[in-house]
Structures are given as C-alpha cells and as structure tokens.
Amino acid sequence: MIDCAGPEPFVLITILDTPALPNALEFPVPDTTLVRYPTILPIPSHPRPRFITALLLAAWLCLAGCAHHEKPLLIEDTKYFEGDMPADFSGYWQRDYASSDNINQVLRNAYYELGRKSRTSQGGIPMASDRDRSRLLPLARLVELITRTDELTISQTEHEILVERRDDFSLMCAFFDGVAKPADSAFGREVCGWNEDRLVSVNEFPDGLRVIHQFQISADRKQLRVITTATSKTSPMPFTVRLYYWRVEKRPGKFACIETLSMKRVCSTGELVL
Amino acid sequence: MAFVIATASPAALAQSAATLVAATSDGSALNVTIPIFDPGIPDDPSVFRDQQVFPRIREIEAKLMPFLLRETLVESEQWGAVRVTTKPEEAAELQLLGTIVRSNGEWLDLRIRAVDAAGFTWFDRVFSSQANDESVTQLGDKGTPEFQAIYAEIAIELAAVRDRIGDAAVSNIKGTSLMLYASELAPTAFSGYLEETDDGTLRVVRLPAREDPMLVRIETIRNTEFLITDTVDAKFREFNADLTRTYRVWREYRRKVGGYEAWNTRFAEGEASNAERGSWESIKHRYDAYKYDRITAQERDRLAVAFNTEVASTVDAMEKRVAELNGWVENGSREWHRLLEELYEVETSLQ
C-alpha cells in the first residue's frame, strides 16, 4: 500500500541500499530515466556524519535530475510497423521485486520534485504543497492498483498481443497491416503503437485520465521492463513506475486441457477428442 | 419488423404466366431451394470486434439458419420439396437467398431475397426479430426457438406472394425451371425453349413433348440430383441436431453478456461518477467502469473461442461429407453434359 502520510527524509538510506538494475544495459534501447542515483553514488562502508550529509545532498540533487526525464510518452509519438512485429513478448513473466521501483519511494521523489519546482519545503527540504500532494496521490494510488499483479501472461500472434493480468482486464493490442486498431467504448479507449521495439499501450478515459504502459524486452529475452505512467489534467505531474519481470518457463502439465462452452474446461492425459 | 428493399408486383408475376404451356407441371406446389446463407462477415477484419462478429460462428449460423427456415416452410404444408443446398441453383423453382445482417443473441436480422426460376424477385427484405423467451418454453430444445418469429414471418410473406400470383404463374415458373435445368445440361437441344424479356426475366416460348426422350433423360438426371441434394439436406439435419445444444448455450451466454453490458452502463452512470474531478473516488470509478467493460468484451471473445473448440470436429466432419457429395454431383454433371450432347447429336443425325 502507498504510504499516504508524507515523505520521510531518511528513506534515502533505503534507496542507497537498493541494488543497481542488473540488466538495465542489456535492453536494446536504454531508458534514460533508468539512470538512478544508486548507480552513480558509491556506498561508503563506514560513512562519517558530514559525509552522509553530503551524500544526501548529492542524492537529492540527482533525484531532481532524474525526475526531469519523466516525460510521458503520448500515443501521437508512437510509430507503426511494417512486416513482422518489432518484438516478441510472449511468455510467462514474474515480477522481479529487487529491480522494480518501490512505489512509495517514487511518490516521495515526486513530492520532492514538485517542492523543488514550486520552491516549497518542509524542514528545509523541498516538499510539494498539500494541494499538489492531494492531486498527485490519486494517480499514485491508481498506478499502485493496476501494477499490483506479480505475474503477466503474454500471448502474441501475427496480429495481436494479449497481456493477461490477474484481477484486471487484459491489455490487448490488435494490429492490421501494422496499424493499431483502437478499442473504443463509451467508457474509454485502448490504443497501441510502437516506439522502436517498445510496445506502447495507452488507455484513455473520460476527463483526461490516461494510463500508458510501455513494454520492452531485454536483448537476451529473459527480462521484461514495463513502464507504467498515469496522467490526468488535474494532477501536477505524471506518475511513473518501472517494473521488471523475469521470464518463467512453465513445465508442460500432465493434462491437456481445452475450454469448451457447455462442458467448461475439459482435460485429459491423452489426446483430446470431443 | 421488416424493411422492404424490393418486391415484384403480383400483377407482373401473373403476367408472366400468359404464355405458359404447362406440359411439365406436376402440381401447383413449388419446390423451394434454400442455399446456405451468406454469413455477412465484413471484409475488414478490424471491425469484427466492434460489430461483435465471430466469423467461425457466423459460418455455422449460416448453415444452421436455412435449416430452421426449411422446417418452418415444411410445417406450413404449402410447398413442395424444401431443400437446403450448399450453393445457389439457377434452375431452382423458388430460391431463398439469405444474408445474416445481425446476430448477437438479443437480435437477429436476416435479409431474405426470394427469387423464382423466371427471374422474378418476390421480395427482398430484412426481417428482424428480438429474442423471445416464450418461444423457448414452447418449442424447447430446437434450433433457436427464441427467433422462431423471424422464420414464421418469412413463411407468411412467401405464402402471401404465392397466393397473389396464382396457379398459372406457378406453372410457368415450374416449366422455366425445368427448361433452365435442361438447357444447362444439354444446351444444343434445349436452348431455344426460353427467351429473355426486356426486364431481364425469362419466358418459356415453347415446350418439348412430354415423351421427348431427351426430356425424359433430363428429368431422370434431375431426380437423381434431387436425391443427392436430399442426402446433403439430411446431413444438415444431423449437423443441426449435433450443434443445437452447444449453440443454445452460446446464445444464452451472449444474452448474459448483454446483461453485463447493461450493468456496466448503470455502474458508469452511478453515484461515484459525481465525485470531485481528480479525486481518488472519481479516478477509481472511471478506471473500474472501463475495466468491467473490457472484461465483459474479453469474456465474450473467450466464449466464442470455446464454442469453436467444442463444435470444430462436428463442423469439420459435416463439411467433409458435404464436399464429397458436391464433388460427386459436379463430376457427374460434367459427364451427363457430355453424354447428353453426344446423344442429341446421334439422335438428330438419324432423323
């Protein structure tokens, strides 16, 4: 759950303990927003108090720089493809918690960035105003809600990519002749596109709420990065989290199963003949 | 409810009977041919989801529905043989060409064009019917009883036109049908019996004698073809019986999905949608409304796949058998055509 109480300055120690992203450089198109302070700041074995202060200051500065890269990718920016799909995401994926963003921390970073921009502070440290915090928090809660699943099942055909998520609807990207076919309804719109080898799925809702998922697979095809961004007209800034997933090879079961209409799921140890 | 696209005036149909020589008529009951329907699948696959068209299921419906119409016409006892065929037959006495316009569990829209052998269009209309639960209770597990009203309406419309045109027109249609069939098989012998009128319809200008040996052969061949058609028709009936139960479950699910969609709409219009813009309640509500809508649509797709999986073996077996029979007819037809032409040449050269 998101900690709604507000920022805690000492949490930076936790950030410094977070290991660097193991495979960040293996992705064909490195995400500039992945350059985070833990990777550039050495962790001293016995830090002295004055050094810790300097370290904290450097980290805060870096935080501000990192937040600059939080530019939401809009569907208008995406390109369509010709021929085969630019990437194959199919498979079972399980969340890599060690590499993935901590959503509370992302929120604190955002509060810091907002405070820096608006020159508001708390205890001498830049901090978003109450108004900005109350407007950003709903987006953060939404992102937390929709990224809760720790497993993704992705199936891909010549024309479609289906991302199944537990407790949520499946993201579905359908392409005809390389052009995405939007799924429109009275309640929102789902449209996909490609940004080089990144699959971009955009969910647009009434009132300007928008959720963007970007999927990218590592060069060795073992890791999947999903960047989820929520934006709204009422929020002072977008809210983005990056989650990593490891590919899981599922062993074939002893039973072969198919879905039928009148008999539901039918399984057999041998060949299934209806 | 019906939308009239085109109808022929009964007077025009009756007029066509003026020159009729009813030598080959065998009664006033017209034989009816119902080719499997056009499934009405859009050319652009990208619109399938929006229009809720599941191609494989539409193809199955296109084979099932003619059979249901056939049953209704047979039960009306106003027609001769009513046959379901795999493709249109130009020489059919009366042919009902159908297209599925909409079929979503709640509504069924069928476009039916009734055209006789002389080329007159009896009517070209879209028949529309909403699912009716009472029919389900009365008719039980038989095809799609919730849409029985649509087949009944088509039967009533056909009977009304038949009554208006009169027996003379019917005789002309039957004669034209036989001459059309004969001229397809033995064009050298029979091409002079029909002529095309200014409006594009056909008129019998003369008829061969009843005991004409070529005509006797033609009638024998036609009866053999009818026998094969009836075998195909019986296959359709088996097919219908095999699929009915699964198809009914599919229909019920489709209707349930319609109920979920209505619930989704009510939910989206619910109280939380009035929450302060940008608040958690408002954002969550918007997301949930969309989520339920997508889940409903995806469940619908999943059920379509499950239906296809369940009926695949039955459909494959049926299609294979029907293809064999059709192949046999087509091969036989080519051979008969050759033999009849040779016979005609031999017989006329002896005269």
XYZ file of C-alpha atoms in Angstrom:
625
model
C 0.000 0.000 0.000
C 1.071 3.521 -0.650
C 2.152 5.346 2.430
C -0.074 8.406 2.367
C 1.396 10.083 5.459
C 4.066 12.025 3.613
C 7.775 11.885 2.947
C 10.446 10.705 5.340
C 13.895 12.178 4.613
C 15.790 9.183 5.991
C 14.281 6.893 3.460
C 17.194 7.765 1.194
C 19.318 5.311 3.105
C 16.986 2.624 1.834
C 17.414 3.898 -1.694
C 21.175 3.688 -1.424
C 20.809 0.081 -0.369
C 18.773 -0.754 -3.413
C 20.920 -2.721 -5.860
C 21.553 -1.298 -9.266
C 19.342 -2.621 -12.044
C 21.008 -5.852 -13.055
C 20.114 -5.896 -16.697
C 19.369 -2.309 -17.449
C 22.141 -2.109 -20.022
C 21.009 -5.257 -21.762
C 17.919 -3.558 -23.118
C 18.417 -2.612 -26.744
C 17.250 0.944 -26.173
C 18.408 2.075 -22.721
C 15.795 4.063 -20.914
C 17.401 7.316 -19.842
C 15.104 7.509 -16.876
C 16.702 4.339 -15.577
C 19.880 6.189 -14.607
C 19.296 6.449 -10.923
C 21.372 7.699 -8.063
C 22.255 4.311 -6.560
C 24.245 3.501 -9.669
C 26.391 6.590 -9.552
C 26.880 7.073 -5.835
C 29.344 4.808 -4.029
C 28.157 3.376 -0.760
C 30.794 4.039 1.967
C 31.433 1.208 4.360
C 31.639 3.460 7.447
C 30.247 6.828 6.472
C 31.001 9.774 8.750
C 28.133 12.172 9.632
C 29.472 15.017 7.444
C 29.919 12.641 4.538
C 26.383 11.357 4.950
C 25.070 14.917 4.746
C 26.970 15.495 1.518
C 25.783 12.205 0.188
C 22.174 13.057 0.971
C 22.559 16.401 -0.735
C 24.048 14.808 -3.817
C 21.280 12.254 -3.863
C 18.588 14.906 -3.637
C 20.185 16.793 -6.498
C 20.326 13.681 -8.565
C 16.717 12.983 -7.770
C 15.773 16.307 -9.228
C 17.718 15.500 -12.373
C 16.140 12.085 -12.708
C 12.673 13.494 -12.411
C 13.387 15.646 -15.451
C 13.175 12.552 -17.628
C 9.591 11.870 -16.610
C 8.167 12.835 -19.949
C 5.057 10.797 -20.663
C 5.077 9.044 -23.996
C 1.960 10.035 -25.854
C 0.351 7.840 -28.445
C 0.845 10.548 -31.063
C 4.577 9.939 -30.746
C 4.383 6.245 -31.474
C 5.235 4.742 -34.823
C 3.626 1.858 -36.574
C 5.461 -1.068 -38.062
C 5.786 -2.828 -41.367
C 6.203 -6.586 -41.711
C 6.678 -8.545 -38.510
C 6.050 -7.006 -35.119
C 9.185 -5.312 -33.809
C 9.385 -7.518 -30.694
C 8.034 -10.769 -29.321
C 6.865 -10.567 -25.702
C 5.123 -13.911 -25.495
C 5.653 -15.973 -22.387
C 5.075 -16.066 -18.639
C 6.630 -13.278 -16.629
C 7.116 -12.972 -12.879
C 7.850 -9.739 -11.029
C 11.462 -9.049 -10.100
C 10.908 -7.108 -6.904
C 14.583 -6.398 -6.358
C 14.870 -4.433 -9.575
C 11.432 -2.880 -9.697
C 10.569 0.551 -8.369
C 9.280 0.921 -4.852
C 6.108 2.864 -5.374
C 6.325 4.721 -2.045
C 9.755 5.895 -2.973
C 8.636 7.023 -6.405
C 5.922 9.044 -4.714
C 8.366 10.653 -2.304
C 10.642 11.506 -5.192
C 7.721 13.111 -6.967
C 6.840 15.158 -3.882
C 10.423 16.316 -3.727
C 10.438 17.312 -7.375
C 7.185 19.212 -7.043
C 8.556 21.046 -3.969
C 11.726 21.937 -5.830
C 9.801 23.350 -8.756
C 7.352 25.310 -6.650
C 10.045 26.302 -4.090
C 8.047 24.920 -1.195
C 9.793 22.997 1.517
C 9.357 21.192 4.785
C 12.157 21.237 7.338
C 14.434 22.798 4.738
C 13.900 20.017 2.222
C 11.890 20.682 -0.937
C 8.399 19.303 -0.484
C 5.189 19.508 -2.536
C 2.402 21.662 -1.187
C -0.600 19.973 0.422
C -2.653 20.821 -2.636
C -0.179 19.256 -5.082
C 0.214 16.177 -2.908
C -3.535 15.635 -2.705
C -3.755 15.944 -6.511
C -0.898 13.577 -7.272
C -1.775 10.940 -4.706
C -4.863 9.580 -6.564
C -2.710 8.906 -9.625
C -0.127 7.125 -7.497
C -2.846 5.003 -5.911
C -4.192 4.123 -9.357
C -0.756 3.092 -10.590
C -0.270 1.015 -7.477
C -3.612 -0.664 -8.054
C -3.039 -1.531 -11.686
C 0.541 -2.700 -11.247
C -0.268 -4.920 -8.283
C -0.191 -8.164 -10.240
C 3.106 -10.011 -9.920
C 2.546 -12.220 -12.962
C 1.949 -11.434 -16.597
C 0.976 -13.901 -19.281
C 1.601 -12.551 -22.747
C 0.454 -14.253 -25.909
C 1.290 -12.912 -29.310
C 0.133 -13.731 -32.812
C 0.808 -12.126 -36.157
C -1.855 -9.518 -35.452
C -2.402 -9.371 -31.714
C -0.660 -9.074 -28.399
C -2.606 -10.013 -25.304
C -1.247 -9.164 -21.862
C -3.167 -11.037 -19.192
C -3.045 -9.548 -15.698
C -4.567 -11.044 -12.579
C -7.540 -9.090 -11.154
C -7.638 -6.746 -14.105
C -8.644 -6.711 -17.731
C -6.161 -7.937 -20.309
C -4.375 -5.343 -22.357
C -4.953 -6.130 -25.988
C -3.131 -4.660 -28.925
C -4.528 -5.558 -32.342
C -2.703 -4.519 -35.486
C -3.958 -4.732 -39.034
C -1.323 -4.086 -41.679
C 0.894 -2.711 -38.944
C -1.657 -0.134 -37.886
C -3.145 -0.370 -34.431
C -6.854 -0.905 -34.146
C -8.185 1.075 -31.170
C -10.758 -0.490 -28.884
C -13.339 2.205 -28.270
C -16.227 2.198 -25.891
C -18.310 4.700 -24.005
C -16.029 4.202 -21.027
C -12.646 4.719 -22.599
C -10.281 3.868 -25.363
C -7.372 1.472 -25.722
C -4.867 2.040 -28.468
C -1.377 0.718 -29.047
C 1.669 1.636 -31.020
C 5.369 1.012 -31.248
C 8.268 3.196 -30.245
C 11.085 1.296 -31.953
C 10.953 -2.081 -30.189
C 8.803 -0.839 -27.347
C 5.146 -1.695 -27.318
C 3.117 1.241 -26.054
C -0.405 0.677 -24.795
C -2.479 3.726 -23.967
C -5.728 3.648 -22.058
C -7.620 6.903 -22.268
C -10.561 7.651 -20.026
C -13.080 10.467 -19.899
C -11.931 13.635 -18.120
C -8.377 13.360 -19.425
C -7.202 10.438 -17.326
C -4.650 8.391 -19.219
C -2.648 5.262 -18.376
C 0.319 4.330 -20.525
C 2.159 1.018 -20.388
C 5.435 0.585 -22.230
C 6.778 -2.923 -22.695
C 10.355 -3.666 -23.627
C 12.197 -6.938 -23.649
C 15.904 -7.332 -22.862
C 18.355 -8.398 -25.554
C 18.675 -11.871 -24.027
C 14.852 -12.080 -23.837
C 14.981 -13.058 -20.200
C 13.737 -9.848 -18.710
C 10.776 -7.624 -19.400
C 10.542 -3.993 -18.412
C 7.135 -2.407 -18.022
C 6.953 1.322 -17.504
C 3.543 2.461 -16.345
C 2.592 6.124 -16.374
C -0.654 7.714 -15.263
C -1.501 11.272 -16.213
C -4.505 13.475 -15.669
C -5.457 17.066 -16.239
C -5.864 17.617 -12.519
C -2.530 16.188 -11.415
C 0.522 18.492 -11.202
C 2.709 15.848 -12.854
C 2.515 12.338 -14.333
C 3.235 9.390 -12.098
C 5.545 6.680 -13.434
C 6.800 3.368 -12.100
C 9.155 0.891 -13.709
C 8.646 -2.769 -13.041
C 10.825 -5.673 -14.079
C 9.775 -9.226 -14.757
C 11.747 -12.414 -15.209
C 10.747 -14.932 -17.811
C 9.404 -18.109 -16.254
C 9.427 -21.353 -18.190
C 6.321 -23.280 -17.307
C 6.670 -27.007 -17.434
C 4.078 -28.730 -19.576
C 1.427 -30.275 -17.337
C 0.350 -33.896 -17.353
C -3.072 -32.894 -18.640
C -4.022 -31.399 -21.952
C -6.935 -29.027 -21.416
C -9.259 -27.074 -23.648
C -12.067 -24.631 -22.959
C -15.487 -25.661 -24.180
C -18.773 -23.885 -23.882
C -21.130 -26.460 -22.452
C -18.588 -28.618 -20.599
C -16.355 -25.763 -19.412
C -12.730 -26.851 -19.067
C -12.071 -30.329 -20.360
C -8.787 -32.066 -19.536
C -7.274 -35.374 -20.485
C -3.995 -37.190 -20.097
C -4.207 -38.310 -23.706
C -5.277 -36.692 -26.905
C -8.432 -34.665 -26.504
C -11.220 -35.634 -28.853
C -14.617 -34.030 -28.359
C -40.343 -5.714 -38.012
C -39.266 -5.765 -41.648
C -37.574 -3.406 -44.036
C -38.722 -3.678 -47.620
C -35.894 -3.494 -50.112
C -37.674 -4.577 -53.272
C -40.734 -6.532 -54.282
C -42.170 -7.619 -57.584
C -45.758 -6.735 -58.230
C -48.109 -9.742 -58.256
C -49.536 -8.409 -61.498
C -46.120 -8.636 -63.156
C -45.672 -12.141 -61.867
C -49.118 -13.197 -63.076
C -48.471 -11.557 -66.443
C -45.529 -13.847 -66.954
C -47.906 -16.811 -66.947
C -49.740 -15.630 -70.033
C -47.678 -17.642 -72.478
C -47.277 -20.666 -70.295
C -47.538 -24.141 -71.721
C -47.828 -26.304 -68.657
C -46.649 -29.533 -70.225
C -44.215 -30.465 -67.495
C -46.026 -29.074 -64.491
C -46.664 -31.654 -61.791
C -48.900 -29.657 -59.496
C -49.219 -26.232 -58.016
C -46.772 -26.650 -55.133
C -43.431 -25.009 -55.859
C -40.229 -26.656 -54.781
C -38.130 -24.343 -52.632
C -34.346 -24.251 -52.525
C -32.523 -22.548 -49.644
C -28.776 -22.258 -50.192
C -26.746 -21.826 -47.030
C -26.856 -18.182 -46.064
C -24.229 -15.558 -46.659
C -22.711 -15.249 -43.160
C -22.445 -11.480 -43.568
C -18.829 -11.349 -42.419
C -17.342 -7.906 -43.110
C -14.356 -7.819 -45.476
C -12.384 -5.732 -42.997
C -11.317 -7.985 -40.097
C -10.501 -4.951 -37.974
C -14.204 -4.303 -37.430
C -15.064 -7.797 -36.196
C -14.776 -6.873 -32.538
C -16.675 -3.616 -32.828
C -19.517 -5.289 -34.667
C -19.348 -8.407 -32.475
C -18.875 -10.651 -35.481
C -17.248 -14.002 -34.785
C -16.515 -15.353 -38.277
C -16.427 -19.061 -37.460
C -19.696 -18.845 -35.551
C -21.318 -16.799 -38.295
C -20.366 -19.516 -40.767
C -22.030 -22.085 -38.540
C -25.121 -19.916 -38.180
C -25.218 -19.551 -41.959
C -25.585 -23.335 -42.201
C -27.990 -23.713 -39.289
C -30.488 -20.975 -40.076
C -31.546 -22.194 -43.555
C -32.437 -25.490 -41.944
C -34.677 -23.716 -39.410
C -36.373 -21.834 -42.215
C -36.790 -25.090 -44.102
C -38.503 -26.714 -41.100
C -40.929 -23.829 -40.853
C -41.800 -23.995 -44.560
C -42.277 -27.769 -44.452
C -44.586 -27.430 -41.451
C -46.663 -24.836 -43.326
C -47.568 -27.566 -45.895
C -47.792 -25.002 -48.691
C -44.719 -26.007 -50.623
C -43.322 -28.961 -52.491
C -39.894 -30.242 -51.552
C -37.932 -27.716 -49.476
C -34.207 -28.314 -49.754
C -31.136 -26.772 -48.147
C -28.239 -26.702 -50.597
C -24.604 -25.720 -50.364
C -24.820 -23.171 -53.169
C -27.419 -21.289 -55.195
C -29.059 -23.136 -58.085
C -30.062 -21.076 -61.059
C -32.714 -23.554 -62.114
C -34.435 -23.756 -58.721
C -38.186 -23.161 -58.897
C -38.136 -20.790 -55.957
C -34.957 -19.848 -54.212
C -34.492 -18.066 -50.869
C -31.158 -16.291 -50.673
C -30.339 -15.191 -47.142
C -27.723 -12.966 -45.544
C -27.132 -12.649 -41.818
C -27.155 -8.928 -41.139
C -27.036 -9.057 -37.336
C -26.913 -11.929 -34.875
C -25.918 -11.046 -31.350
C -28.015 -13.222 -29.103
C -30.551 -10.493 -28.464
C -31.383 -9.570 -32.050
C -31.422 -11.465 -35.317
C -31.668 -9.597 -38.635
C -31.886 -11.643 -41.825
C -32.032 -10.291 -45.323
C -34.024 -12.652 -47.498
C -34.343 -12.413 -51.243
C -36.955 -14.715 -52.754
C -36.482 -15.220 -56.470
C -38.133 -17.688 -58.820
C -36.769 -19.557 -61.853
C -38.148 -16.963 -64.244
C -36.011 -14.357 -62.508
C -38.793 -12.533 -60.666
C -37.901 -11.263 -57.227
C -40.825 -11.977 -54.917
C -39.356 -9.809 -52.182
C -36.015 -8.604 -50.899
C -36.355 -7.613 -47.271
C -34.600 -7.513 -43.956
C -36.538 -9.431 -41.354
C -35.757 -8.532 -37.783
C -36.604 -10.245 -34.536
C -35.770 -9.801 -30.882
C -35.206 -12.912 -28.771
C -38.429 -14.167 -27.258
C -38.302 -16.278 -24.092
C -41.853 -17.567 -24.559
C -40.873 -19.310 -27.781
C -38.086 -21.066 -25.917
C -40.580 -22.503 -23.434
C -42.975 -23.593 -26.157
C -40.507 -25.032 -28.638
C -37.896 -26.361 -26.267
C -34.531 -27.544 -27.465
C -34.989 -26.977 -31.179
C -32.606 -24.737 -33.077
C -33.030 -21.155 -31.961
C -36.661 -21.029 -30.826
C -36.185 -17.544 -29.421
C -36.070 -16.378 -33.041
C -38.815 -18.598 -34.416
C -40.860 -15.476 -35.150
C -38.500 -14.460 -37.934
C -38.897 -17.766 -39.806
C -42.634 -17.684 -39.331
C -42.748 -14.156 -40.760
C -40.756 -15.212 -43.816
C -43.091 -18.181 -44.368
C -46.162 -15.930 -44.129
C -44.675 -13.447 -46.583
C -43.863 -16.211 -49.075
C -47.320 -17.728 -48.832
C -48.913 -14.321 -49.370
C -46.982 -13.766 -52.610
C -47.718 -17.318 -53.756
C -51.449 -16.714 -53.262
C -51.346 -13.462 -55.177
C -49.569 -14.765 -58.276
C -51.929 -17.649 -58.970
C -51.516 -21.152 -60.391
C -50.732 -20.086 -63.954
C -47.648 -18.185 -62.820
C -46.599 -21.148 -60.722
C -46.852 -23.434 -63.741
C -44.737 -21.035 -65.757
C -42.114 -20.992 -63.027
C -42.004 -24.775 -62.948
C -41.716 -25.008 -66.724
C -38.997 -22.373 -66.788
C -37.136 -24.203 -64.051
C -37.125 -27.456 -65.963
C -36.086 -25.804 -69.240
C -33.321 -23.916 -67.447
C -32.008 -27.126 -65.992
C -32.297 -28.890 -69.356
C -30.514 -26.094 -71.208
C -27.669 -26.220 -68.680
C -27.197 -29.944 -69.266
C -27.934 -30.116 -72.984
C -27.739 -26.585 -74.389
C -27.861 -27.727 -78.002
C -31.198 -29.434 -77.513
C -32.924 -27.024 -75.174
C -31.535 -23.534 -75.602
C -34.387 -22.462 -77.877
C -37.202 -23.050 -75.404
C -36.586 -19.929 -73.296
C -36.231 -16.295 -74.149
C -35.184 -13.326 -72.097
C -37.709 -10.491 -71.867
C -36.944 -6.766 -71.786
C -36.918 -6.674 -67.976
C -34.322 -9.447 -67.796
C -36.694 -12.217 -66.740
C -37.169 -15.489 -68.622
C -40.182 -16.638 -70.540
C -40.986 -20.130 -71.873
C -41.675 -19.758 -75.583
C -42.383 -23.431 -76.253
C -42.055 -26.751 -74.512
C -40.980 -30.181 -75.733
C -43.428 -33.031 -75.837
C -43.880 -34.904 -72.586
C -42.463 -38.108 -74.098
C -39.451 -36.400 -75.686
C -36.635 -38.894 -74.933
C -34.163 -36.113 -74.160
C -36.580 -34.549 -71.677
C -37.184 -37.910 -70.046
C -33.432 -38.314 -69.594
C -33.152 -34.808 -68.186
C -35.907 -35.478 -65.678
C -34.256 -38.729 -64.637
C -30.952 -36.950 -64.071
C -32.668 -34.158 -62.186
C -34.396 -36.621 -59.889
C -31.032 -38.251 -59.206
C -29.608 -34.874 -58.308
C -32.548 -34.221 -56.032
C -31.754 -37.488 -54.312
C -28.207 -36.316 -53.643
C -29.419 -32.913 -52.554
C -31.748 -34.620 -50.115
C -28.798 -36.613 -48.780
C -26.894 -33.362 -48.240
C -30.007 -31.947 -46.667
C -30.148 -34.908 -44.290
C -26.531 -34.156 -43.367
C -27.559 -30.639 -42.485
C -30.262 -32.016 -40.275
C -27.751 -34.202 -38.429
C -25.469 -31.223 -38.166
C -28.270 -29.173 -36.701
C -29.093 -31.819 -34.116
C -25.435 -32.118 -33.070
C -24.911 -28.411 -32.699
C -28.206 -27.310 -31.269
C -27.342 -27.884 -27.619
C -23.994 -26.089 -27.819
C -25.457 -23.323 -29.921
C -28.198 -22.757 -27.363
C -25.576 -22.403 -24.608
C -23.752 -19.887 -26.795
C -26.946 -17.933 -27.321
C -27.648 -17.894 -23.591
C -24.136 -16.664 -22.832
C -24.464 -13.950 -25.430
C -27.634 -12.769 -23.785
C -25.960 -12.845 -20.374
C -23.138 -10.754 -21.762
C -25.779 -8.294 -22.926
C -26.989 -8.154 -19.313
C -23.465 -7.466 -18.084
C -23.130 -4.656 -20.609
C -26.302 -3.058 -19.307
C -24.957 -3.375 -15.745
C -21.683 -1.769 -16.824
C -23.581 1.201 -18.211
C -25.549 1.610 -14.998
C -22.334 1.365 -12.995
C -20.630 4.018 -15.127
C -23.553 6.357 -14.557
C -23.569 5.609 -10.814
C -23.052 7.924 -7.850
C -19.272 7.825 -7.736
C -19.123 9.389 -11.179
C -20.238 12.584 -9.470
C -17.168 12.595 -7.215
C -14.859 15.593 -7.325
C -12.819 15.642 -10.511
C -9.331 14.285 -9.975
C -10.203 12.710 -6.632
C -9.346 9.085 -5.912
C -13.040 8.149 -5.976
C -13.503 9.740 -9.362
C -10.371 8.202 -10.898
C -11.092 4.772 -9.452
C -14.652 4.895 -10.727
C -13.571 5.807 -14.241
C -10.973 3.066 -14.278
C -13.383 0.456 -12.911
C -16.090 1.343 -15.443
C -13.625 0.778 -18.255
C -12.206 -2.330 -16.617
C -15.632 -4.001 -16.337
C -16.402 -3.099 -19.922
C -13.165 -4.659 -21.161
C -13.588 -7.760 -19.015
C -17.086 -8.245 -20.454
C -15.805 -7.897 -24.016
C -12.934 -10.285 -23.350
C -15.251 -12.829 -21.768
C -17.383 -12.671 -24.892
C -14.328 -13.386 -27.044
C -13.314 -16.257 -24.781
C -16.754 -17.855 -25.091
C -16.599 -17.601 -28.882
C -13.307 -19.492 -28.866
C -14.766 -22.117 -26.504
C -17.737 -22.563 -28.822
C -15.480 -23.003 -31.843
C -13.384 -25.563 -29.982
C -16.412 -27.566 -28.981
C -18.060 -27.746 -32.384
C -14.934 -27.925 -34.536
C -14.939 -31.700 -35.031
C -18.654 -31.810 -35.905
C -18.340 -28.963 -38.393
C -15.247 -30.463 -39.997
C -16.899 -33.859 -40.413
C -20.017 -32.315 -41.882
C -18.088 -30.085 -44.284
C -16.004 -33.014 -45.454
C -19.075 -35.160 -46.169
C -20.926 -32.354 -47.951
C -17.827 -31.590 -50.044
C -17.693 -35.252 -51.111
C -21.328 -35.198 -52.194
C -20.927 -31.906 -54.012
C -17.849 -33.216 -55.773
C -19.779 -36.244 -56.879
C -22.586 -34.068 -58.268
C -20.192 -31.768 -60.094
C -18.245 -34.632 -61.652
C -21.473 -36.389 -62.599
C -22.881 -33.189 -64.027
C -19.918 -32.751 -66.367
C -20.240 -36.340 -67.528
C -24.007 -36.070 -68.080
C -23.498 -32.882 -70.005
C -21.057 -34.622 -72.353
C -23.223 -37.742 -72.779
C -26.428 -35.793 -73.450
C -24.762 -33.626 -76.058
C -23.408 -36.736 -77.792
C -26.801 -38.456 -77.643
C -28.547 -35.418 -79.064
C -26.114 -35.343 -81.959
C -26.604 -39.051 -82.654
C -30.403 -38.855 -82.448
C -30.778 -35.749 -84.581
C -28.368 -37.022 -87.223
C -30.536 -40.123 -87.596
C -33.670 -38.090 -88.294
